[in-house]
PDB file of C-alpha atoms in Angstrom:
ATOM      1  CA  ASP A1297     -24.507 -61.879  -1.858  1.00  0.00           C
ATOM      2  CA  VAL A1298     -23.647 -65.053   0.049  1.00  0.00           C
ATOM      3  CA  GLN A1299     -23.629 -68.042  -2.312  1.00  0.00           C
ATOM      4  CA  MET A1300     -24.956 -71.300  -0.895  1.00  0.00           C
ATOM      5  CA  THR A1301     -23.708 -74.553  -2.430  1.00  0.00           C
ATOM      6  CA  GLN A1302     -25.636 -77.711  -1.609  1.00  0.00           C
ATOM      7  CA  SER A1303     -24.493 -81.268  -2.157  1.00  0.00           C
ATOM      8  CA  PRO A1304     -25.392 -83.762  -3.367  1.00  0.00           C
ATOM      9  CA  SER A1305     -28.019 -82.622  -5.862  1.00  0.00           C
ATOM     10  CA  ASN A1306     -29.659 -86.033  -5.766  1.00  0.00           C
ATOM     11  CA  LEU A1307     -29.658 -88.736  -3.131  1.00  0.00           C
ATOM     12  CA  ALA A1308     -31.310 -92.162  -3.159  1.00  0.00           C
ATOM     13  CA  ALA A1309     -31.966 -94.042   0.056  1.00  0.00           C
ATOM     14  CA  SER A1310     -34.279 -96.600   1.620  1.00  0.00           C
ATOM     15  CA  PRO A1311     -36.564 -96.256   4.651  1.00  0.00           C
ATOM     16  CA  GLY A1312     -34.628 -96.909   7.828  1.00  0.00           C
ATOM     17  CA  GLU A1313     -31.336 -95.597   6.447  1.00  0.00           C
ATOM     18  CA  SER A1314     -29.553 -92.401   7.472  1.00  0.00           C
ATOM     19  CA  VAL A1315     -28.556 -89.636   5.052  1.00  0.00           C
ATOM     20  CA  SER A1316     -26.643 -86.383   5.181  1.00  0.00           C
ATOM     21  CA  ILE A1317     -26.993 -83.267   3.047  1.00  0.00           C
ATOM     22  CA  ASN A1318     -24.294 -80.624   2.992  1.00  0.00           C
ATOM     23  CA  CYS A1319     -24.451 -76.876   2.534  1.00  0.00           C
ATOM     24  CA  LYS A1320     -21.455 -74.603   2.081  1.00  0.00           C
ATOM     25  CA  ALA A1321     -21.570 -70.797   2.309  1.00  0.00           C
ATOM     26  CA  SER A1322     -19.247 -68.571   0.274  1.00  0.00           C
ATOM     27  CA  LYS A1323     -18.329 -66.718   3.468  1.00  0.00           C
ATOM     28  CA  SER A1324     -18.919 -67.166   7.183  1.00  0.00           C
ATOM     29  CA  ILE A1325     -22.566 -66.987   8.233  1.00  0.00           C
ATOM     30  CA  SER A1326     -21.879 -67.820  11.890  1.00  0.00           C
ATOM     31  CA  LYS A1327     -24.593 -70.309  12.937  1.00  0.00           C
ATOM     32  CA  TYR A1328     -27.408 -68.777  10.869  1.00  0.00           C
ATOM     33  CA  LEU A1329     -28.431 -71.565   8.527  1.00  0.00           C
ATOM     34  CA  ALA A1330     -31.942 -72.922   7.987  1.00  0.00           C
ATOM     35  CA  TRP A1331     -33.165 -76.127   6.357  1.00  0.00           C
ATOM     36  CA  TYR A1332     -36.492 -76.601   4.571  1.00  0.00           C
ATOM     37  CA  GLN A1333     -38.445 -79.503   3.148  1.00  0.00           C
ATOM     38  CA  GLN A1334     -40.479 -79.074  -0.028  1.00  0.00           C
ATOM     39  CA  LYS A1335     -43.108 -81.557  -1.208  1.00  0.00           C
ATOM     40  CA  PRO A1336     -45.620 -81.308  -4.089  1.00  0.00           C
ATOM     41  CA  GLY A1337     -48.952 -79.829  -3.084  1.00  0.00           C
ATOM     42  CA  LYS A1338     -47.744 -78.840   0.379  1.00  0.00           C
ATOM     43  CA  ALA A1339     -46.404 -75.650   1.873  1.00  0.00           C
ATOM     44  CA  ASN A1340     -42.641 -75.564   2.394  1.00  0.00           C
ATOM     45  CA  LYS A1341     -41.725 -76.580   5.903  1.00  0.00           C
ATOM     46  CA  LEU A1342     -39.001 -75.041   8.058  1.00  0.00           C
ATOM     47  CA  LEU A1343     -37.167 -77.923   9.740  1.00  0.00           C
ATOM     48  CA  ILE A1344     -34.157 -76.349  11.441  1.00  0.00           C
ATOM     49  CA  TYR A1345     -32.863 -72.807  11.970  1.00  0.00           C
ATOM     50  CA  SER A1346     -29.764 -71.280  13.498  1.00  0.00           C
ATOM     51  CA  GLY A1347     -27.836 -74.317  12.351  1.00  0.00           C
ATOM     52  CA  SER A1348     -29.166 -76.828  14.852  1.00  0.00           C
ATOM     53  CA  THR A1349     -32.399 -75.599  16.461  1.00  0.00           C
ATOM     54  CA  LEU A1350     -35.371 -77.772  15.568  1.00  0.00           C
ATOM     55  CA  GLN A1351     -38.504 -75.888  14.569  1.00  0.00           C
ATOM     56  CA  SER A1352     -41.525 -76.857  16.625  1.00  0.00           C
ATOM     57  CA  GLY A1353     -43.004 -80.044  15.185  1.00  0.00           C
ATOM     58  CA  THR A1354     -39.817 -81.258  13.477  1.00  0.00           C
ATOM     59  CA  PRO A1355     -39.199 -84.921  14.342  1.00  0.00           C
ATOM     60  CA  SER A1356     -36.086 -85.654  16.395  1.00  0.00           C
ATOM     61  CA  ARG A1357     -34.672 -87.875  13.623  1.00  0.00           C
ATOM     62  CA  PHE A1358     -33.705 -84.601  11.913  1.00  0.00           C
ATOM     63  CA  SER A1359     -30.567 -82.850  13.129  1.00  0.00           C
ATOM     64  CA  GLY A1360     -28.417 -79.975  11.949  1.00  0.00           C
ATOM     65  CA  SER A1361     -24.791 -79.197  12.606  1.00  0.00           C
ATOM     66  CA  GLY A1362     -22.071 -76.818  11.538  1.00  0.00           C
ATOM     67  CA  SER A1363     -20.992 -73.215  11.795  1.00  0.00           C
ATOM     68  CA  GLY A1364     -19.034 -70.706   9.787  1.00  0.00           C
ATOM     69  CA  THR A1365     -19.214 -71.947   6.204  1.00  0.00           C
ATOM     70  CA  ASP A1366     -19.981 -75.676   6.457  1.00  0.00           C
ATOM     71  CA  PHE A1367     -23.271 -77.196   7.560  1.00  0.00           C
ATOM     72  CA  THR A1368     -24.937 -80.605   7.486  1.00  0.00           C
ATOM     73  CA  LEU A1369     -28.513 -81.835   7.707  1.00  0.00           C
ATOM     74  CA  THR A1370     -28.739 -85.433   8.910  1.00  0.00           C
ATOM     75  CA  ILE A1371     -31.875 -87.535   8.782  1.00  0.00           C
ATOM     76  CA  ARG A1372     -31.682 -90.762  10.780  1.00  0.00           C
ATOM     77  CA  ASN A1373     -33.949 -93.758  10.308  1.00  0.00           C
ATOM     78  CA  LEU A1374     -35.683 -92.391   7.195  1.00  0.00           C
ATOM     79  CA  GLU A1375     -39.470 -92.532   7.139  1.00  0.00           C
ATOM     80  CA  PRO A1376     -41.499 -92.709   3.887  1.00  0.00           C
ATOM     81  CA  GLU A1377     -42.727 -89.123   4.402  1.00  0.00           C
ATOM     82  CA  ASP A1378     -39.121 -87.793   4.410  1.00  0.00           C
ATOM     83  CA  PHE A1379     -38.631 -88.187   0.665  1.00  0.00           C
ATOM     84  CA  GLY A1380     -38.745 -84.888  -1.197  1.00  0.00           C
ATOM     85  CA  LEU A1381     -36.665 -81.774  -1.806  1.00  0.00           C
ATOM     86  CA  TYR A1382     -34.465 -80.118   0.804  1.00  0.00           C
ATOM     87  CA  TYR A1383     -33.069 -76.586   0.711  1.00  0.00           C
ATOM     88  CA  CYS A1384     -30.662 -74.667   2.881  1.00  0.00           C
ATOM     89  CA  GLN A1385     -30.866 -70.897   3.417  1.00  0.00           C
ATOM     90  CA  GLN A1386     -28.566 -68.475   5.172  1.00  0.00           C
ATOM     91  CA  HIS A1387     -30.276 -66.026   7.517  1.00  0.00           C
ATOM     92  CA  ASN A1388     -27.177 -64.153   8.658  1.00  0.00           C
ATOM     93  CA  GLU A1389     -27.406 -61.179   6.321  1.00  0.00           C
ATOM     94  CA  TYR A1390     -29.414 -59.550   3.549  1.00  0.00           C
ATOM     95  CA  PRO A1391     -30.251 -60.748   1.025  1.00  0.00           C
ATOM     96  CA  PRO A1392     -31.288 -64.147   2.382  1.00  0.00           C
ATOM     97  CA  THR A1393     -30.041 -66.756  -0.079  1.00  0.00           C
ATOM     98  CA  PHE A1394     -30.872 -70.382  -0.752  1.00  0.00           C
ATOM     99  CA  GLY A1395     -29.035 -73.439  -1.930  1.00  0.00           C
ATOM    100  CA  ALA A1396     -30.070 -75.110  -5.184  1.00  0.00           C
ATOM    101  CA  GLY A1397     -31.702 -78.032  -3.425  1.00  0.00           C
ATOM    102  CA  THR A1398     -31.198 -81.755  -2.842  1.00  0.00           C
ATOM    103  CA  LYS A1399     -33.708 -84.281  -4.118  1.00  0.00           C
ATOM    104  CA  LEU A1400     -34.038 -87.195  -1.706  1.00  0.00           C
ATOM    105  CA  GLU A1401     -35.516 -90.145  -3.580  1.00  0.00           C
ATOM    106  CA  LEU A1402     -36.616 -93.620  -2.677  1.00  0.00           C
ATOM    107  CA  LYS A1403     -34.052 -96.242  -3.682  1.00  0.00           C
TER     108      LYS A1403
ATOM    109  CA  GLU B 836     -52.875 -73.409  12.802  1.00  0.00           C
ATOM    110  CA  VAL B 837     -50.875 -70.887  10.800  1.00  0.00           C
ATOM    111  CA  GLN B 838     -52.271 -70.376   7.307  1.00  0.00           C
ATOM    112  CA  LEU B 839     -50.992 -68.170   4.504  1.00  0.00           C
ATOM    113  CA  VAL B 840     -53.060 -68.005   1.335  1.00  0.00           C
ATOM    114  CA  GLU B 841     -51.771 -66.192  -1.743  1.00  0.00           C
ATOM    115  CA  SER B 842     -53.938 -64.850  -4.545  1.00  0.00           C
ATOM    116  CA  GLY B 843     -53.658 -62.581  -7.554  1.00  0.00           C
ATOM    117  CA  GLY B 844     -51.326 -64.519  -9.822  1.00  0.00           C
ATOM    118  CA  GLY B 845     -51.940 -65.037 -13.502  1.00  0.00           C
ATOM    119  CA  LEU B 846     -50.800 -64.314 -17.038  1.00  0.00           C
ATOM    120  CA  VAL B 847     -49.675 -60.738 -17.707  1.00  0.00           C
ATOM    121  CA  GLN B 848     -47.922 -59.036 -20.608  1.00  0.00           C
ATOM    122  CA  PRO B 849     -44.410 -57.614 -20.238  1.00  0.00           C
ATOM    123  CA  GLY B 850     -44.463 -54.067 -18.919  1.00  0.00           C
ATOM    124  CA  ARG B 851     -47.833 -54.464 -17.206  1.00  0.00           C
ATOM    125  CA  SER B 852     -48.679 -54.673 -13.498  1.00  0.00           C
ATOM    126  CA  LEU B 853     -50.031 -57.270 -11.109  1.00  0.00           C
ATOM    127  CA  LYS B 854     -50.812 -57.180  -7.391  1.00  0.00           C
ATOM    128  CA  LEU B 855     -50.462 -60.248  -5.186  1.00  0.00           C
ATOM    129  CA  SER B 856     -52.207 -60.633  -1.844  1.00  0.00           C
ATOM    130  CA  CYS B 857     -51.520 -62.941   1.085  1.00  0.00           C
ATOM    131  CA  ALA B 858     -54.195 -63.532   3.710  1.00  0.00           C
ATOM    132  CA  ALA B 859     -52.814 -64.675   7.063  1.00  0.00           C
ATOM    133  CA  SER B 860     -54.539 -66.489   9.907  1.00  0.00           C
ATOM    134  CA  GLY B 861     -53.674 -68.539  12.968  1.00  0.00           C
ATOM    135  CA  PHE B 862     -51.226 -66.056  14.488  1.00  0.00           C
ATOM    136  CA  THR B 863     -51.011 -62.402  15.530  1.00  0.00           C
ATOM    137  CA  PHE B 864     -50.137 -60.969  12.133  1.00  0.00           C
ATOM    138  CA  SER B 865     -48.995 -57.574  13.413  1.00  0.00           C
ATOM    139  CA  ASN B 866     -46.277 -59.207  15.546  1.00  0.00           C
ATOM    140  CA  TYR B 867     -44.321 -60.699  12.663  1.00  0.00           C
ATOM    141  CA  GLY B 868     -42.269 -59.620   9.705  1.00  0.00           C
ATOM    142  CA  MET B 869     -43.434 -60.926   6.358  1.00  0.00           C
ATOM    143  CA  ALA B 870     -41.806 -61.663   3.040  1.00  0.00           C
ATOM    144  CA  TRP B 871     -42.257 -62.814  -0.542  1.00  0.00           C
ATOM    145  CA  VAL B 872     -40.086 -65.556  -2.010  1.00  0.00           C
ATOM    146  CA  ARG B 873     -40.251 -66.773  -5.606  1.00  0.00           C
ATOM    147  CA  GLN B 874     -39.218 -69.997  -7.292  1.00  0.00           C
ATOM    148  CA  THR B 875     -38.367 -70.992 -10.839  1.00  0.00           C
ATOM    149  CA  PRO B 876     -36.950 -74.264 -12.202  1.00  0.00           C
ATOM    150  CA  THR B 877     -33.803 -72.486 -13.385  1.00  0.00           C
ATOM    151  CA  LYS B 878     -33.030 -70.038 -10.577  1.00  0.00           C
ATOM    152  CA  GLY B 879     -34.525 -71.966  -7.675  1.00  0.00           C
ATOM    153  CA  LEU B 880     -35.723 -70.139  -4.578  1.00  0.00           C
ATOM    154  CA  GLU B 881     -35.125 -66.371  -4.444  1.00  0.00           C
ATOM    155  CA  TRP B 882     -36.070 -63.950  -1.695  1.00  0.00           C
ATOM    156  CA  VAL B 883     -37.929 -61.017  -3.284  1.00  0.00           C
ATOM    157  CA  ALA B 884     -38.899 -58.587  -0.541  1.00  0.00           C
ATOM    158  CA  SER B 885     -39.634 -58.325   3.144  1.00  0.00           C
ATOM    159  CA  ILE B 886     -41.462 -55.931   5.457  1.00  0.00           C
ATOM    160  CA  SER B 887     -41.275 -55.174   9.161  1.00  0.00           C
ATOM    161  CA  THR B 888     -44.135 -55.608  11.614  1.00  0.00           C
ATOM    162  CA  GLY B 889     -45.476 -52.080  11.255  1.00  0.00           C
ATOM    163  CA  GLY B 890     -44.584 -51.713   7.589  1.00  0.00           C
ATOM    164  CA  GLY B 891     -42.073 -48.938   8.189  1.00  0.00           C
ATOM    165  CA  ASN B 892     -39.082 -50.930   6.954  1.00  0.00           C
ATOM    166  CA  THR B 893     -39.014 -52.661   3.600  1.00  0.00           C
ATOM    167  CA  TYR B 894     -36.255 -54.508   1.778  1.00  0.00           C
ATOM    168  CA  TYR B 895     -35.951 -55.679  -1.829  1.00  0.00           C
ATOM    169  CA  ARG B 896     -33.664 -57.754  -3.959  1.00  0.00           C
ATOM    170  CA  ASP B 897     -31.751 -55.599  -6.419  1.00  0.00           C
ATOM    171  CA  SER B 898     -33.518 -56.915  -9.526  1.00  0.00           C
ATOM    172  CA  VAL B 899     -36.952 -55.732  -8.321  1.00  0.00           C
ATOM    173  CA  LYS B 900     -36.026 -52.447  -6.625  1.00  0.00           C
ATOM    174  CA  GLY B 901     -38.057 -49.587  -8.073  1.00  0.00           C
ATOM    175  CA  ARG B 902     -40.523 -51.997  -9.729  1.00  0.00           C
ATOM    176  CA  PHE B 903     -42.031 -53.985  -6.829  1.00  0.00           C
ATOM    177  CA  THR B 904     -43.624 -52.623  -3.644  1.00  0.00           C
ATOM    178  CA  ILE B 905     -44.323 -54.719  -0.562  1.00  0.00           C
ATOM    179  CA  SER B 906     -46.965 -53.503   1.885  1.00  0.00           C
ATOM    180  CA  ARG B 907     -49.223 -54.802   4.614  1.00  0.00           C
ATOM    181  CA  ASP B 908     -52.559 -54.032   6.255  1.00  0.00           C
ATOM    182  CA  ASN B 909     -52.447 -55.274   9.838  1.00  0.00           C
ATOM    183  CA  ALA B 910     -56.171 -54.588  10.311  1.00  0.00           C
ATOM    184  CA  LYS B 911     -56.904 -57.035   7.481  1.00  0.00           C
ATOM    185  CA  ASN B 912     -54.119 -59.535   8.310  1.00  0.00           C
ATOM    186  CA  THR B 913     -52.953 -59.242   4.740  1.00  0.00           C
ATOM    187  CA  GLN B 914     -49.717 -58.436   2.939  1.00  0.00           C
ATOM    188  CA  TYR B 915     -49.345 -57.390  -0.660  1.00  0.00           C
ATOM    189  CA  LEU B 916     -46.818 -57.298  -3.464  1.00  0.00           C
ATOM    190  CA  GLN B 917     -47.429 -54.681  -6.135  1.00  0.00           C
ATOM    191  CA  MET B 918     -45.442 -55.667  -9.214  1.00  0.00           C
ATOM    192  CA  ASP B 919     -44.988 -53.035 -11.930  1.00  0.00           C
ATOM    193  CA  SER B 920     -43.019 -53.039 -15.193  1.00  0.00           C
ATOM    194  CA  LEU B 921     -43.040 -56.811 -15.201  1.00  0.00           C
ATOM    195  CA  ARG B 922     -40.412 -58.679 -17.182  1.00  0.00           C
ATOM    196  CA  SER B 923     -40.255 -62.225 -18.505  1.00  0.00           C
ATOM    197  CA  GLU B 924     -37.650 -63.034 -15.869  1.00  0.00           C
ATOM    198  CA  ASP B 925     -40.224 -62.291 -13.151  1.00  0.00           C
ATOM    199  CA  THR B 926     -42.131 -65.408 -14.222  1.00  0.00           C
ATOM    200  CA  ALA B 927     -42.218 -67.638 -11.140  1.00  0.00           C
ATOM    201  CA  THR B 928     -44.306 -69.117  -8.384  1.00  0.00           C
ATOM    202  CA  TYR B 929     -44.536 -66.479  -5.644  1.00  0.00           C
ATOM    203  CA  TYR B 930     -44.742 -67.561  -2.019  1.00  0.00           C
ATOM    204  CA  CYS B 931     -45.843 -65.547   0.975  1.00  0.00           C
ATOM    205  CA  ALA B 932     -43.857 -66.337   4.125  1.00  0.00           C
ATOM    206  CA  ARG B 933     -43.710 -65.324   7.754  1.00  0.00           C
ATOM    207  CA  PHE B 934     -40.216 -63.983   8.183  1.00  0.00           C
ATOM    208  CA  SER B 935     -37.918 -63.678  11.161  1.00  0.00           C
ATOM    209  CA  GLY B 936     -34.600 -64.481   9.492  1.00  0.00           C
ATOM    210  CA  PRO B 937     -35.674 -67.954   8.584  1.00  0.00           C
ATOM    211  CA  PHE B 938     -39.001 -68.271   6.767  1.00  0.00           C
ATOM    212  CA  ALA B 939     -41.027 -69.992   9.463  1.00  0.00           C
ATOM    213  CA  TYR B 940     -44.274 -70.554   7.544  1.00  0.00           C
ATOM    214  CA  TRP B 941     -45.088 -70.525   3.826  1.00  0.00           C
ATOM    215  CA  GLY B 942     -48.160 -70.360   1.659  1.00  0.00           C
ATOM    216  CA  GLN B 943     -48.677 -72.762  -1.222  1.00  0.00           C
ATOM    217  CA  GLY B 944     -47.801 -70.135  -3.798  1.00  0.00           C
ATOM    218  CA  THR B 945     -49.371 -68.344  -6.744  1.00  0.00           C
ATOM    219  CA  LEU B 946     -48.039 -68.583 -10.299  1.00  0.00           C
ATOM    220  CA  VAL B 947     -47.144 -65.412 -12.179  1.00  0.00           C
ATOM    221  CA  THR B 948     -46.439 -65.750 -15.885  1.00  0.00           C
ATOM    222  CA  VAL B 949     -45.098 -62.754 -17.797  1.00  0.00           C
ATOM    223  CA  SER B 950     -45.515 -63.323 -21.514  1.00  0.00           C
ATOM    224  CA  SER B 951     -46.918 -61.663 -24.600  1.00  0.00           C
TER     225      SER B 951
END
């Protein structure tokens, strides 16, 4: 199975700042990396797939980059609703596998 | 609006069975693959099983092969997860998801607790 390593595990920031979350695959997954947001009481939300393609409805302040084994989610000009948990997931091969998550907290 | 609503979770003893359902609305159910994903505080998010549009192709993670069965009824816009021979390590919140590689839409989950 492809192991997905996310960093950092925790991140504190203020509204208006920019942050980056990293995801590293144990082997090449080409461009096939997705990012999700998880918040209490809400369904998980797909933000980005295929490394950099924004899912319909994802604000443009979110962007994804990378290929092969190294990927980054960048959120520019943080809004209050952006705080929560973020997960990466490779969708290159079975079984689909997830990172352990990054908790983005209000500083 | 896409909606996925899971039901059927609960407390069950080890070795017993449970069947989860997921009612879909807001999209043409028969056009999309579907999946189940589970989450625990210790193991995080884990893909469990997925099924093709017509139900002819199914896939399972190794730890549930032979114990879990994913199925769907396109006439009822519903997918299912039959879980047999349950173990304590199957305790988790189970999510239904529309699946096309990435998991495009998720339900809010149903909690399954396996304990005596």
